[in-house]
Coordinates of C-alpha atoms in Angstrom, one line a residue:
M3 CA 0.0 0.0 0.0
T4 CA 1.2 3.5 -0.8
D5 CA 1.4 6.2 1.8
P6 CA -1.3 8.7 0.9
R7 CA -2.5 11.3 3.3
T8 CA -6.1 10.0 2.9
P9 CA -6.3 6.4 1.7
Q10 CA -9.0 5.8 -0.9
P11 CA -11.8 3.3 -0.2
A12 CA -11.6 0.0 -1.9
S13 CA -14.2 -1.1 -4.3
G14 CA -15.8 -4.3 -5.3
A15 CA -16.6 -7.5 -3.3
G16 CA -15.0 -7.9 0.1
A17 CA -14.6 -4.2 0.8
H18 CA -15.2 -3.2 4.5
D19 CA -18.3 -1.1 5.0
L20 CA -18.3 1.0 8.2
S21 CA -21.4 3.1 7.3
G22 CA -23.5 1.4 9.9
L23 CA -21.1 2.5 12.6
F24 CA -20.5 6.1 11.5
L25 CA -23.5 8.2 12.5
A26 CA -24.1 11.9 12.0
N27 CA -21.8 13.0 14.8
D28 CA -20.0 9.9 16.2
V29 CA -19.2 6.2 15.9
R30 CA -21.4 3.6 17.6
G31 CA -21.6 -0.2 17.5
R32 CA -21.6 -3.5 19.4
A33 CA -18.2 -3.8 21.0
G34 CA -16.2 -6.9 19.8
E35 CA -18.7 -7.6 17.0
E36 CA -19.1 -4.5 15.0
L37 CA -16.7 -2.3 16.7
T38 CA -13.5 -4.4 16.9
V39 CA -9.9 -3.6 17.9
E40 CA -9.1 -3.7 14.2
V41 CA -11.7 -1.1 13.4
A42 CA -10.5 1.0 16.3
R43 CA -6.9 0.8 15.1
A44 CA -8.0 1.9 11.6
V45 CA -10.0 4.8 12.9
G46 CA -7.1 6.0 15.0
A47 CA -4.9 5.9 11.9
A48 CA -7.4 7.5 9.6
F49 CA -8.2 10.4 12.1
T50 CA -4.5 11.1 12.5
D51 CA -4.2 11.4 8.7
Q52 CA -6.8 14.1 8.6
L53 CA -5.1 16.3 11.2
D54 CA -2.9 19.3 10.3
A55 CA -0.9 18.7 13.5
P56 CA -0.2 15.3 15.0
A57 CA -1.2 16.1 18.6
L58 CA -4.0 13.9 19.9
I59 CA -5.6 13.2 23.3
V60 CA -7.3 9.9 23.8
A61 CA -9.6 9.1 26.7
H62 CA -12.1 6.4 27.6
D63 CA -15.1 5.8 29.9
M64 CA -15.6 2.8 32.3
R65 CA -17.2 0.4 29.8
L66 CA -15.6 -3.1 30.0
S67 CA -14.5 -2.8 26.3
S68 CA -13.2 0.7 26.6
P69 CA -9.5 0.2 27.7
E70 CA -8.9 -2.3 24.8
L71 CA -10.5 -0.1 22.2
S72 CA -8.6 2.9 23.6
R73 CA -5.2 1.1 23.2
A74 CA -6.1 0.2 19.7
V75 CA -7.0 3.8 18.7
I76 CA -3.7 4.9 20.2
E77 CA -1.8 2.1 18.3
G78 CA -3.3 3.2 15.0
A79 CA -2.6 6.9 15.7
V80 CA 1.0 6.3 16.7
R81 CA 1.5 4.2 13.7
R82 CA 0.7 7.2 11.5
G83 CA 3.0 9.6 13.5
A84 CA 0.7 11.0 16.1
I85 CA 2.0 12.3 19.5
V86 CA -0.7 10.8 21.7
A87 CA -1.5 11.9 25.2
D88 CA -3.3 9.0 26.9
A89 CA -5.7 10.5 29.4
G90 CA -7.2 7.2 30.6
L91 CA -10.5 7.4 32.4
S92 CA -12.4 10.6 31.6
S93 CA -15.8 12.0 31.1
T94 CA -16.6 13.4 27.6
D95 CA -16.6 17.0 28.8
Q96 CA -13.3 16.3 30.6
L97 CA -11.9 15.3 27.2
Y98 CA -13.3 18.4 25.6
C99 CA -11.7 20.6 28.3
A100 CA -8.3 18.9 27.6
S101 CA -8.7 19.4 23.9
G102 CA -9.4 23.1 24.5
L103 CA -6.7 23.7 27.0
H104 CA -4.0 21.9 25.0
H105 CA -5.4 22.8 21.5
A106 CA -5.2 19.2 20.5
A107 CA -7.6 16.9 18.7
G108 CA -9.4 14.4 20.8
V109 CA -10.9 10.9 20.8
M110 CA -13.3 9.8 23.5
I111 CA -14.1 6.1 23.7
T112 CA -17.7 5.9 24.9
A113 CA -21.2 4.9 23.9
S114 CA -22.8 7.6 26.2
H115 CA -26.1 6.2 27.6
N116 CA -26.2 3.1 25.3
P117 CA -26.3 -0.4 26.8
G118 CA -23.0 -1.8 28.2
E119 CA -22.4 -4.0 25.3
D120 CA -22.1 -1.0 23.0
N121 CA -19.2 1.3 22.5
G122 CA -18.1 4.1 20.2
F123 CA -16.0 7.1 19.5
K124 CA -16.6 10.9 19.9
L125 CA -14.0 12.8 17.9
C126 CA -13.2 16.5 18.0
L127 CA -10.7 18.8 16.3
P128 CA -8.3 21.0 18.3
G129 CA -10.1 23.4 20.6
A130 CA -12.9 20.8 21.1
R131 CA -14.3 21.8 17.7
P132 CA -17.0 19.4 16.6
L133 CA -16.4 16.7 13.9
G134 CA -19.5 15.4 12.1
R135 CA -20.6 13.7 9.0
D136 CA -20.4 17.0 7.0
S137 CA -17.2 18.2 8.6
G138 CA -14.7 15.3 8.1
L139 CA -16.3 12.2 9.7
E140 CA -17.1 10.7 6.2
G141 CA -13.5 11.1 5.1
I142 CA -12.3 9.3 8.2
R143 CA -14.7 6.5 7.6
A144 CA -13.4 6.1 4.0
A145 CA -9.8 6.1 5.1
A146 CA -10.5 3.6 7.9
E147 CA -12.2 1.3 5.4
A148 CA -9.2 1.5 3.1
Y149 CA -6.8 0.5 5.9
L150 CA -9.0 -2.5 6.8
D151 CA -9.2 -3.5 3.1
A152 CA -5.5 -3.3 2.7
G153 CA -4.9 -5.3 5.9
E154 CA -2.1 -3.0 7.1
I155 CA -1.4 0.5 8.4
P156 CA 2.0 1.7 7.0
A157 CA 4.2 3.4 9.6
R158 CA 4.8 7.1 9.1
G159 CA 6.9 9.6 11.2
E160 CA 7.9 9.1 14.7
G161 CA 4.8 8.7 16.7
R162 CA 4.7 8.0 20.4
S163 CA 2.3 7.8 23.4
E164 CA 2.6 9.3 26.9
G165 CA 0.3 9.6 29.8
I166 CA -1.5 12.8 30.9
D167 CA -3.7 13.6 33.9
T168 CA -6.5 16.0 33.0
L169 CA -8.9 15.7 35.9
E170 CA -7.5 18.5 38.1
D171 CA -7.3 21.0 35.2
Y172 CA -10.9 20.1 34.3
A173 CA -12.2 20.5 37.8
S174 CA -10.4 23.9 38.2
A175 CA -11.7 25.2 34.9
L176 CA -15.3 24.4 35.8
R177 CA -15.1 25.9 39.3
D178 CA -13.5 29.0 37.8
L179 CA -16.3 29.4 35.3
V180 CA -19.0 29.1 37.9
P181 CA -17.9 30.0 41.4
L182 CA -20.4 29.0 44.1
P183 CA -21.5 31.8 46.4
E184 CA -21.0 31.5 50.1
G185 CA -23.6 31.9 52.9
R186 CA -25.7 28.8 52.5
T187 CA -25.1 25.0 52.4
V188 CA -27.2 22.7 50.2
R189 CA -27.5 18.9 50.2
V190 CA -27.3 17.4 46.7
V191 CA -27.6 13.8 45.7
V192 CA -25.7 12.8 42.6
D193 CA -26.6 9.5 40.8
A194 CA -23.6 8.7 38.6
G195 CA -25.3 5.5 37.3
N196 CA -21.9 3.8 37.7
G197 CA -20.7 6.1 35.0
M198 CA -18.1 8.7 34.7
A199 CA -19.7 11.3 37.0
G200 CA -18.5 9.0 39.8
H201 CA -15.0 10.0 38.6
T202 CA -15.7 13.7 38.1
A203 CA -18.3 14.8 40.6
P204 CA -16.0 14.3 43.7
A205 CA -13.3 16.5 42.0
V206 CA -15.8 19.2 40.9
L207 CA -18.4 19.2 43.6
G208 CA -16.9 17.3 46.5
R209 CA -14.4 20.1 47.5
S210 CA -17.0 22.9 47.9
A211 CA -17.8 23.9 51.5
Q212 CA -21.3 25.0 50.3
L213 CA -22.3 21.6 49.1
E214 CA -23.0 18.4 51.1
L215 CA -22.5 15.8 48.4
I216 CA -24.4 12.5 48.8
D217 CA -23.1 9.9 46.3
L218 CA -25.2 7.3 44.6
H219 CA -23.8 4.6 42.4
F220 CA -20.4 6.2 42.1
T221 CA -18.4 3.0 41.6
L222 CA -17.3 2.8 38.0
D223 CA -18.8 -0.3 36.5
G224 CA -19.4 -0.8 32.8
S225 CA -21.9 -3.6 33.5
F226 CA -24.3 -1.0 35.0
P227 CA -25.4 -3.2 38.0
H228 CA -28.0 -0.8 39.4
H229 CA -29.7 0.7 36.3
P230 CA -28.7 1.8 32.8
A231 CA -26.8 5.1 32.8
D232 CA -29.6 6.9 30.9
P233 CA -31.3 9.5 33.1
L234 CA -33.7 10.4 30.3
R235 CA -35.8 7.3 31.1
P236 CA -37.9 7.7 34.2
E237 CA -37.3 4.2 35.5
N238 CA -33.6 5.1 35.8
L239 CA -34.4 8.0 38.0
R240 CA -36.2 6.0 40.7
D241 CA -33.2 5.4 42.9
L242 CA -32.4 9.1 42.8
Q243 CA -36.0 10.2 43.5
E244 CA -36.1 7.9 46.6
A245 CA -32.7 9.2 47.8
V246 CA -33.6 12.9 47.4
V247 CA -36.7 12.4 49.6
R248 CA -35.0 10.0 52.0
E249 CA -32.0 12.3 52.6
G250 CA -34.0 15.5 52.7
A251 CA -31.8 16.8 49.9
D252 CA -32.2 20.2 48.2
L253 CA -31.4 18.9 44.7
G254 CA -30.8 15.7 42.8
L255 CA -28.5 15.4 39.7
A256 CA -28.5 12.4 37.4
F257 CA -25.8 11.9 34.7
D258 CA -25.5 9.6 31.7
G259 CA -22.7 7.2 31.2
D260 CA -20.1 9.6 29.9
A261 CA -21.4 12.5 32.1
D262 CA -22.0 15.0 29.4
R263 CA -25.7 15.1 30.0
C264 CA -27.4 16.1 33.3
V265 CA -31.0 15.8 34.5
V266 CA -32.1 17.8 37.5
L267 CA -34.6 16.8 40.2
D268 CA -36.0 19.3 42.7
E269 CA -36.3 18.7 46.4
R270 CA -39.4 16.6 45.9
G271 CA -37.7 14.3 43.6
I272 CA -39.6 15.6 40.6
P273 CA -37.6 16.0 37.3
V274 CA -37.2 19.5 36.0
P275 CA -37.8 20.0 32.3
P276 CA -34.6 20.7 30.4
S277 CA -36.2 23.7 28.8
A278 CA -36.6 25.2 32.3
I279 CA -32.9 24.5 32.9
T280 CA -32.1 26.1 29.5
A281 CA -34.0 29.2 30.4
L282 CA -32.5 29.4 33.9
I283 CA -28.9 29.2 32.6
A284 CA -29.6 31.4 29.6
Q285 CA -30.8 34.2 32.0
R286 CA -27.6 33.9 34.0
E287 CA -25.2 33.8 31.0
V288 CA -26.9 36.7 29.2
A289 CA -26.7 38.8 32.4
R290 CA -23.0 37.9 32.8
A291 CA -22.2 38.7 29.2
R292 CA -24.1 42.0 29.3
A293 CA -22.3 43.0 32.5
A294 CA -19.0 42.4 30.6
G295 CA -20.1 44.9 27.9
E296 CA -21.9 42.7 25.3
E297 CA -24.9 44.6 24.0
R298 CA -27.1 41.7 23.0
P299 CA -25.6 38.2 23.6
A300 CA -27.1 35.4 21.6
V301 CA -28.5 32.1 23.0
V302 CA -29.2 29.1 20.8
A303 CA -32.0 26.6 21.5
N304 CA -33.5 23.9 19.3
L305 CA -37.0 24.6 18.0
V306 CA -38.8 22.1 20.2
S307 CA -37.6 23.8 23.3
S308 CA -40.3 25.7 25.2
R309 CA -41.4 29.1 23.9
H310 CA -40.4 30.4 27.4
V311 CA -36.7 30.0 26.6
A312 CA -36.8 32.7 23.9
E313 CA -39.0 34.9 26.0
T314 CA -36.5 34.6 28.9
V315 CA -33.6 35.5 26.6
R316 CA -35.3 38.6 25.2
E317 CA -36.4 39.8 28.7
A318 CA -32.8 39.4 29.9
G319 CA -31.6 41.5 26.9
G320 CA -30.3 38.7 24.7
E321 CA -31.0 37.5 21.2
P322 CA -32.6 34.0 20.9
V323 CA -31.6 31.9 17.9
R324 CA -33.6 28.8 16.8
S325 CA -31.8 25.7 15.8
P326 CA -32.9 22.5 14.1
V327 CA -32.7 19.4 16.4
G328 CA -29.1 18.0 16.6
H329 CA -25.9 19.0 18.4
A330 CA -24.0 19.6 15.1
R331 CA -26.3 22.4 14.1
I332 CA -26.5 23.9 17.5
K333 CA -22.7 24.1 17.8
Q334 CA -22.5 25.5 14.2
L335 CA -25.0 28.2 15.0
M336 CA -23.4 29.0 18.3
A337 CA -20.1 29.6 16.5
E338 CA -21.8 31.7 13.8
H339 CA -23.5 33.9 16.4
D340 CA -20.8 33.8 19.0
A341 CA -23.6 32.6 21.3
V342 CA -22.9 32.7 25.0
F343 CA -25.0 29.5 25.6
G344 CA -27.0 26.8 23.9
G345 CA -29.6 24.3 25.1
E346 CA -31.4 21.3 23.8
H347 CA -34.6 19.6 25.0
S348 CA -32.5 16.4 25.3
A349 CA -30.6 17.9 28.3
H350 CA -27.4 18.9 26.5
Y351 CA -26.1 22.3 27.5
Y352 CA -23.4 24.2 25.5
F353 CA -21.2 27.0 26.8
R354 CA -19.1 29.5 24.8
D355 CA -16.6 29.7 27.6
F356 CA -16.2 25.9 27.4
Y357 CA -15.1 25.9 23.8
F358 CA -18.7 25.9 22.6
A359 CA -18.9 22.3 23.9
D360 CA -21.5 20.7 26.1
S361 CA -21.0 19.9 29.8
G362 CA -23.5 18.3 32.1
M363 CA -21.3 19.2 35.1
L364 CA -21.1 22.8 34.2
A365 CA -24.8 23.0 33.8
A366 CA -25.2 21.4 37.2
L367 CA -22.9 24.1 38.7
H368 CA -25.1 26.8 37.2
V369 CA -28.2 25.3 38.9
L370 CA -26.4 24.9 42.2
S371 CA -25.1 28.4 42.1
A372 CA -28.6 29.8 41.3
L373 CA -30.0 27.8 44.2
L374 CA -27.3 29.0 46.6
E375 CA -28.2 32.6 45.7
T376 CA -31.7 32.1 47.0
E377 CA -33.3 31.1 50.3
G378 CA -36.1 29.0 48.8
P379 CA -36.3 25.5 47.5
A380 CA -35.3 24.3 44.0
S381 CA -39.0 23.9 43.0
A382 CA -39.6 27.6 43.5
L383 CA -36.4 28.4 41.6
V384 CA -37.5 26.6 38.5
S385 CA -41.2 27.1 38.6
A386 CA -41.0 30.5 36.9
H387 CA -39.3 28.8 34.0
D388 CA -42.1 26.2 33.3
P389 CA -45.2 28.4 32.6
Y390 CA -46.8 26.5 29.7
A391 CA -48.5 23.2 29.1
G392 CA -46.7 20.8 26.7
S393 CA -47.4 17.4 25.2
G394 CA -43.9 16.2 25.3
E395 CA -42.6 14.5 22.1
I396 CA -45.1 12.0 20.8
N397 CA -44.1 9.5 18.1
S398 CA -46.8 8.4 15.6
R399 CA -46.1 5.7 13.1
V400 CA -47.5 6.6 9.7
E401 CA -47.3 5.0 6.2
D402 CA -46.2 8.2 4.5
A403 CA -44.7 10.8 6.7
A404 CA -44.5 13.4 4.0
A405 CA -48.2 13.0 3.0
A406 CA -49.2 13.2 6.7
R407 CA -47.2 16.4 7.2
E408 CA -48.8 17.9 4.2
R409 CA -52.3 17.1 5.5
V410 CA -51.4 19.0 8.7
R411 CA -49.9 21.9 6.7
A412 CA -53.2 22.1 4.7
H413 CA -55.1 22.2 7.9
A414 CA -52.9 25.0 9.3
A415 CA -53.4 27.0 6.1
T416 CA -57.1 27.3 7.0
L417 CA -56.3 29.1 10.3
P418 CA -56.0 32.9 9.6
A419 CA -53.7 33.6 12.6
A420 CA -51.4 30.7 12.1
R421 CA -47.8 31.1 10.9
T422 CA -45.7 28.3 9.5
D423 CA -42.0 27.6 8.9
D424 CA -39.9 24.7 7.7
L425 CA -36.7 25.0 9.7
D426 CA -36.9 21.4 10.8
G427 CA -40.0 19.7 9.6
L428 CA -43.2 21.8 10.0
T429 CA -43.7 24.3 12.8
V430 CA -47.0 26.1 13.2
E431 CA -47.4 29.0 15.6
H432 CA -50.8 30.4 16.7
W433 CA -49.7 32.7 19.4
A434 CA -50.2 36.5 19.4
E435 CA -51.1 39.2 22.0
E436 CA -54.5 39.8 20.3
L437 CA -55.5 36.1 20.8
T438 CA -57.1 34.9 23.9
E439 CA -55.1 32.6 26.2
E440 CA -57.3 29.7 25.1
D441 CA -56.2 30.3 21.5
R442 CA -52.4 30.5 22.0
W443 CA -50.5 27.4 20.9
W444 CA -47.8 26.1 18.7
F445 CA -46.6 22.7 17.5
S446 CA -43.7 21.1 15.7
L447 CA -44.1 18.1 13.5
R448 CA -40.8 16.4 12.4
S449 CA -40.0 13.2 10.6
S450 CA -37.7 10.6 11.9
H451 CA -34.6 10.1 9.7
T452 CA -34.6 6.3 10.3
E453 CA -38.2 5.2 10.8
P454 CA -41.7 6.0 9.4
L455 CA -42.4 8.2 12.4
L456 CA -43.7 11.7 12.9
R457 CA -42.6 13.5 16.0
L458 CA -45.1 15.9 17.5
N459 CA -44.5 18.6 20.2
V460 CA -47.4 20.8 21.2
E461 CA -47.2 23.7 23.7
A462 CA -50.1 26.0 24.7
E463 CA -51.0 28.7 27.2
R464 CA -53.7 26.5 28.7
E465 CA -53.6 22.7 29.3
T466 CA -57.0 22.2 27.7
T467 CA -55.8 23.9 24.6
M468 CA -52.7 21.7 24.4
L469 CA -54.8 18.6 24.7
R470 CA -57.2 19.8 22.0
I471 CA -54.4 20.7 19.5
R472 CA -52.5 17.5 20.3
D473 CA -55.6 15.4 19.5
E474 CA -56.4 17.3 16.4
I475 CA -52.9 17.1 14.9
L476 CA -52.5 13.4 15.7
A477 CA -55.9 12.6 14.1
I478 CA -55.1 14.6 10.9
A479 CA -51.6 13.0 10.7
Q480 CA -53.3 9.6 10.8
D481 CA -56.0 10.7 8.3
E482 CA -58.7 10.1 10.9
D483 CA -61.7 12.2 12.0
V484 CA -60.8 15.1 14.2
P485 CA -62.0 14.4 17.7
A486 CA -65.0 16.6 18.8
Q487 CA -63.4 17.4 22.2
A488 CA -60.4 16.7 24.3
P489 CA -60.3 13.4 26.2
T490 CA -61.6 13.5 29.8
T491 CA -58.4 12.1 31.3
T492 CA -56.3 14.6 33.2
A493 CA -52.9 15.3 31.6
P494 CA -50.1 14.1 33.9
T495 CA -48.2 16.6 35.9
T496 CA -45.0 14.7 35.4
A497 CA -44.5 12.8 32.2
A498 CA -42.1 10.1 31.2
P499 CA -39.5 10.5 28.5
D500 CA -39.8 9.1 25.0
T501 CA -37.2 7.5 22.8
T502 CA -36.3 10.4 20.6
A503 CA -33.8 13.2 20.9
S504 CA -31.0 14.8 18.9
D505 CA -29.0 12.9 16.4
T506 CA -26.0 12.5 18.8
T507 CA -26.8 9.0 19.8
A508 CA -27.6 5.6 18.4
S509 CA -30.5 5.0 20.8
D510 CA -32.0 8.4 21.2
T511 CA -33.9 9.6 24.2
T512 CA -35.4 12.9 25.3
A513 CA -35.5 14.2 28.7
P514 CA -38.0 14.0 31.6
G515 CA -39.8 16.9 33.1
S516 CA -43.2 18.3 33.9
T517 CA -45.9 19.2 31.4
G518 CA -43.5 21.4 29.3
P519 CA -42.4 20.4 25.9
D520 CA -39.6 18.3 27.3
A521 CA -42.0 16.0 29.2
A522 CA -42.1 13.3 26.5
A523 CA -44.2 10.2 26.2
P524 CA -43.0 6.9 24.8
A525 CA -43.2 6.3 21.1
A526 CA -46.8 5.8 20.1
E527 CA -47.5 3.5 17.2
A528 CA -50.7 5.4 16.6
D529 CA -53.7 3.2 15.8
A530 CA -57.1 4.2 14.7
E531 CA -58.7 1.2 16.3
L532 CA -59.6 0.9 20.0
L533 CA -57.4 -1.3 22.1
P534 CA -59.2 -4.3 23.5
A535 CA -60.2 -3.7 27.1
G536 CA -57.8 -5.7 29.3
A537 CA -57.8 -6.4 32.9
S538 CA -58.1 -2.6 33.7
G539 CA -61.2 -2.1 31.5
A540 CA -59.6 0.9 29.9
D541 CA -61.2 1.4 26.6
V542 CA -59.3 4.3 24.8
P543 CA -57.7 4.7 21.4
G544 CA -54.3 3.2 21.0
W545 CA -52.4 6.4 20.5
L546 CA -54.0 7.9 23.7
R547 CA -53.3 4.7 25.7
S548 CA -49.7 4.9 24.7
I549 CA -49.2 8.4 26.2
L550 CA -51.1 8.0 29.5
R551 CA -48.7 8.3 32.5
C552 CA -49.0 8.3 36.2
P553 CA -50.0 11.9 37.3
D554 CA -47.9 11.7 40.4
C555 CA -44.5 10.5 39.1
G556 CA -44.7 10.1 35.3
G557 CA -44.2 6.4 35.4
D558 CA -45.6 3.8 32.9
L559 CA -49.1 2.5 33.7
R560 CA -49.8 -1.2 33.6
D561 CA -53.2 -3.0 33.6
V562 CA -54.4 -4.5 36.8
E563 CA -58.0 -5.6 37.8
R564 CA -60.3 -2.7 37.0
A565 CA -57.5 -0.2 37.4
M566 CA -54.1 1.0 36.2
Q567 CA -51.0 0.8 38.4
C568 CA -47.8 2.9 38.0
A569 CA -44.7 0.8 37.4
L570 CA -42.6 3.3 39.3
C571 CA -44.5 4.5 42.4
A572 CA -47.1 1.6 42.5
R573 CA -50.1 4.0 42.9
V574 CA -53.3 2.5 41.6
H575 CA -55.6 4.6 39.5
P576 CA -59.2 3.4 39.0
V577 CA -60.9 2.9 35.6
E578 CA -64.5 4.1 35.6
G579 CA -66.7 3.4 32.6
G580 CA -63.6 2.5 30.5
I581 CA -61.9 5.9 31.3
P582 CA -58.8 5.9 33.5
V583 CA -59.2 8.5 36.3
L584 CA -55.8 10.1 36.6
I585 CA -55.7 12.8 39.3
A586 CA -52.4 13.7 41.0
G587 CA -52.3 13.3 44.8
R588 CA -55.5 11.3 45.0
H589 CA -53.9 8.0 46.0
E590 CA -51.1 7.2 48.4
P591 CA -48.4 4.7 47.3
P592 CA -48.4 1.3 48.9
T593 CA -46.3 1.1 52.1
S594 CA -44.5 -2.0 51.0

């Protein structure tokens, strides 16, 4: 094989195809089967070939396969002349910090919140600049395939590997960015889910006199013995919810496997919608930037975030910028607008002063700092940032997503006060000062890139309006008759997350919360027929049955005799005349 800078992919039978592993923004696959040491070695070599300078930092999470894959990446990079700093165990945002501080490219071996059998690579350019399908990842895939087809990686230059400790610099950088005010002490429970927050939280949070840190599942264990490290699913929050209440804590924090995503629980153990966290941090960051002399700092949020985010940014003197869903676009727009902050409904938070990268721990520090500045509880702090009623993200399976979306567009065209745009799917806004509160609403309808699904988010001034619009749009998308009125069930006060989010992961999830647009329901394979009445006697349409959740904790509801029981808190809700009676606070949970 010759020694080209970028090897050309082989053609014909027998050529390696890594397209199933290379996603929009990272690499994911089943470790040892799809993602082998040979693939890791080829990726390390191919990435090195794309770099203008040979400096590279490689880190890995606690997954059982991560050390071996990390060594293989380093071997391939060194073979092609890279000077590799082996950072060992690290969170993803710890790797981003090192990339920024040392102005070196980075490779993080992790599969984020995916199951323990999976693994993957997150790659960044020097300064933690993102690397995605449209900005170099496809070239790396082609070069890696060429190395695998050739069966060898030719040596080039004088590469080497040496160790580096990045934890202390990372912890210091975060504490400098968000100093915690003195005067009050708060108790905070952190559930690391046996992931990398167990490595970083003690260094960042454990040394603050203002915090009493209560650790939960801090032992690094890639088999995830307690629960999957995915805090966007309500069943994975149960341990933290119980601990917050049991310990009388002021706050709960749950991190995913690589600790770049953070979900916040208030003192009652109730998840806070990520849009509320986005608004809270945006308000703080805009105020700080304006105090430093910026006239109108920009904040980027994806278009399914609550309307309240943009309102908060404007009220603080900033400029809101809407983004399509997906971290590649939000990072691009942040760079274009020099935005001080960015937030997604999937609980990713991005900071200009952190190299435009996302950091769950930095977001947690902002929430803790805001709480320390007040005398009240966390629920009071965030309540002002969750003013509207939202459906969460509802997935409907349709035969023709484009045709369904056009039916909805035609319906919207009949509404004189409605405005539409196509930034990411179809967004319809029916919200103006001259409209009554009952008539103010908006919705987003997006197609899945991988399945015949439509993803609907609805938000309204009033809950009854949200329910009505939700039902209308779901019916039109399914080409059914529009319901005459909203269902009689009460919308849950805390909803469970669905299985959709940004394009940053292979198994996407959105985040939990209250009735704001982040409070998502599981994927609904919408069905025009009535579900057969089971043991519960509930006789409701399939799409509606799929989004019913416990009004007290947001857990999944299962059929029991003449009732529905929450799988999380075990409260039993009666079914009367075929209708589930879901009223928060009506029933006490079982004592055992």
